[in-house]
Coordinates of C-alpha atoms in Angstrom, one line a residue:
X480 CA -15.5 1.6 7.5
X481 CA -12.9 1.7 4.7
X482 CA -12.8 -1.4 2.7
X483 CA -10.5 -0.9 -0.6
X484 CA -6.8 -0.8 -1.0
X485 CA -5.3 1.1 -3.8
X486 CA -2.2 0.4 -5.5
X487 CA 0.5 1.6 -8.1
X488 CA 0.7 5.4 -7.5
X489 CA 4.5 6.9 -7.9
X490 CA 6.2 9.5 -9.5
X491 CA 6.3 9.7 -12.8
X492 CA 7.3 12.2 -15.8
X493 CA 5.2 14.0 -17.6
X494 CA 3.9 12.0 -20.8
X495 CA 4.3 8.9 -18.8
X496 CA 2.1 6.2 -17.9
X497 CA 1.2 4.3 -14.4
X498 CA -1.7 1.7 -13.6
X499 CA -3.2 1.6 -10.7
X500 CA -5.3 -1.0 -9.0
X501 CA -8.0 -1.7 -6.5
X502 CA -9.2 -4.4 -4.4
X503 CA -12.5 -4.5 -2.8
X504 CA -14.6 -6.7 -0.7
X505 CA -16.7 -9.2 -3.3
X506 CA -20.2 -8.1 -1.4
X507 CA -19.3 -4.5 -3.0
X508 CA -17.6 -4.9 -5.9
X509 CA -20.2 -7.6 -7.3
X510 CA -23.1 -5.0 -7.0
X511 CA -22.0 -1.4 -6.7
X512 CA -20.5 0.7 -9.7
X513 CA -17.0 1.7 -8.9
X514 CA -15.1 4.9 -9.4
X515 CA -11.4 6.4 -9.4
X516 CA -11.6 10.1 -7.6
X517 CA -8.8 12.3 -6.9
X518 CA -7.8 15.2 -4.6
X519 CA -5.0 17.4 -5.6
X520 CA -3.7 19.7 -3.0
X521 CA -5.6 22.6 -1.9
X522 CA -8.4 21.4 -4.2
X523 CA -11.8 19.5 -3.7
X524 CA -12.2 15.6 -4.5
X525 CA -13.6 15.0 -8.0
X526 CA -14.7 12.1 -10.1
X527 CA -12.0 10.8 -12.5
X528 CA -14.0 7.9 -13.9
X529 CA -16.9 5.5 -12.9
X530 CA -17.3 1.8 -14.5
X531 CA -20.9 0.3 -13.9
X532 CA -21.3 -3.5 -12.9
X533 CA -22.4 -4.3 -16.7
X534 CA -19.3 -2.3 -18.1
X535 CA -20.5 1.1 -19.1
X536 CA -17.6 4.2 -18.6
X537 CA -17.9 7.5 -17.9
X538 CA -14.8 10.1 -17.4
X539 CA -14.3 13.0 -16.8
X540 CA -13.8 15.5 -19.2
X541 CA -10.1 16.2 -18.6
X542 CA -8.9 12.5 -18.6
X543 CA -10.6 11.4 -21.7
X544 CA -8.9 9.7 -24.3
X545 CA -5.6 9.3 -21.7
X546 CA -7.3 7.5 -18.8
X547 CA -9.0 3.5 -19.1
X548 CA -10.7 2.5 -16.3
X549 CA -11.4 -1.4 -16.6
X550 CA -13.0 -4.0 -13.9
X551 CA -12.1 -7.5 -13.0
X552 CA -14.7 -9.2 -11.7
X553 CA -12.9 -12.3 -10.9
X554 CA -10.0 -10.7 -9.2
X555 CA -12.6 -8.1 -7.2
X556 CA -10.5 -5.7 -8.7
X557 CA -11.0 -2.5 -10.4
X558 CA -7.9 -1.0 -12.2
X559 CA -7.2 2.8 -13.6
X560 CA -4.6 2.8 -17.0
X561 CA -3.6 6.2 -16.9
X562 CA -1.3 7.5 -20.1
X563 CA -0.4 10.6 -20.9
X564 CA -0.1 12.4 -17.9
X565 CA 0.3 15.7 -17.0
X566 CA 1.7 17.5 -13.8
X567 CA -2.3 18.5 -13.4
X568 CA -2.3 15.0 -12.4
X569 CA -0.7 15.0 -9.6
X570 CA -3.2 13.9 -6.5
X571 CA -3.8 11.1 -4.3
X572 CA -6.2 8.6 -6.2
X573 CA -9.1 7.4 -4.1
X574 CA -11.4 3.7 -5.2
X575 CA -14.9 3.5 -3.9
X576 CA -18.2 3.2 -4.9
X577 CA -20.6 5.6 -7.2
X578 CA -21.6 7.5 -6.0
X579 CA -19.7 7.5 -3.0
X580 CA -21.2 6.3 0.4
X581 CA -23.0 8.4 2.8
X582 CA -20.9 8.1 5.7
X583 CA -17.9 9.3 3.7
X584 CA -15.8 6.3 4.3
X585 CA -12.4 6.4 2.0
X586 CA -9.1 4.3 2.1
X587 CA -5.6 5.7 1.9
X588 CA -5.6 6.4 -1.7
X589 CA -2.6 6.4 -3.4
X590 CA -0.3 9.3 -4.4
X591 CA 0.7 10.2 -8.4
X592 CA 3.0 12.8 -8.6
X593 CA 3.5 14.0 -12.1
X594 CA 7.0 16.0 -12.5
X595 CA 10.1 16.0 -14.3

C-alpha cells in the first residue's frame, strides 16, 4: 500500500526553482535507498534521482547539475532541490524506494508544471 506523501510541486517559470519534499514511514526510509521519478504526459515513468541510505547520488542524465536530491534522516524525509527548470520538466513527481517495489505501489505524486 502507498506509504509516502509528496510535497511542494506548482507552477513555475522556466529558469525557476521549487523544492519538493517527501515523508516516509521510518521502517522504510531508515533502510531502503530512496528515489524521485517522474511521469510526464503521454510518456513512461523514469528515474530522476536515487540517494542511498549512506548518501551516495545518482541522477539522471538530464537533471544533472540543476537537480539536488538530499535525505533527512531525522525528519524521515527525503527532499528534491530542483533549479533551473525547463518546460521538459513538467510531470508529476513520484517518492519511493529504489528500485521501486514489486507490487507497484506509488502515492499521489505531486504535479510541476514548468511554463511561462
Amino acid at each position: 500500500q502507498v506509504q509516502f506523501v509528496e510535497s511542494g510541486g506548482g507552477l513555475v517559470q522556466p529558469g525557476g526553482s521549487l523544492r519538493l519534499s517527501c515523508a516516509a514511514p521510518a521502517r522504510i526510509f531508515s533502510i531502503y535507498n530512496m528515489a524521485w521519478y517522474r511521469q510526464a504526459p503521454g510518456k513512461e515513468r523514469e528515474l530522476v534521482a536515487v540517494i542511498s541510505r549512506y548518501g551516495s547520488l545518482n541522477y539522471a542524465d538530464s537533471v544533472k547539475g540543476r537537480f539536488t536530491i538530499s535525505r533527512d534522516n531525522a525528519k524521515n524525509t527525503v527532499y528534491l532541490q530542483m533549479n533551473s527548470l525547463k518546460p521538459e520538466d513538467t510531470a508529476i513527481y513520484y517518492c519511493n524506494v529504489n528500485p521501486p517495489p514489486l507490487n507497484n505501489s506509488w502515492a499521489k505524486g505531486t504535479l510541476v508544471t514548468v511554463s511561462s
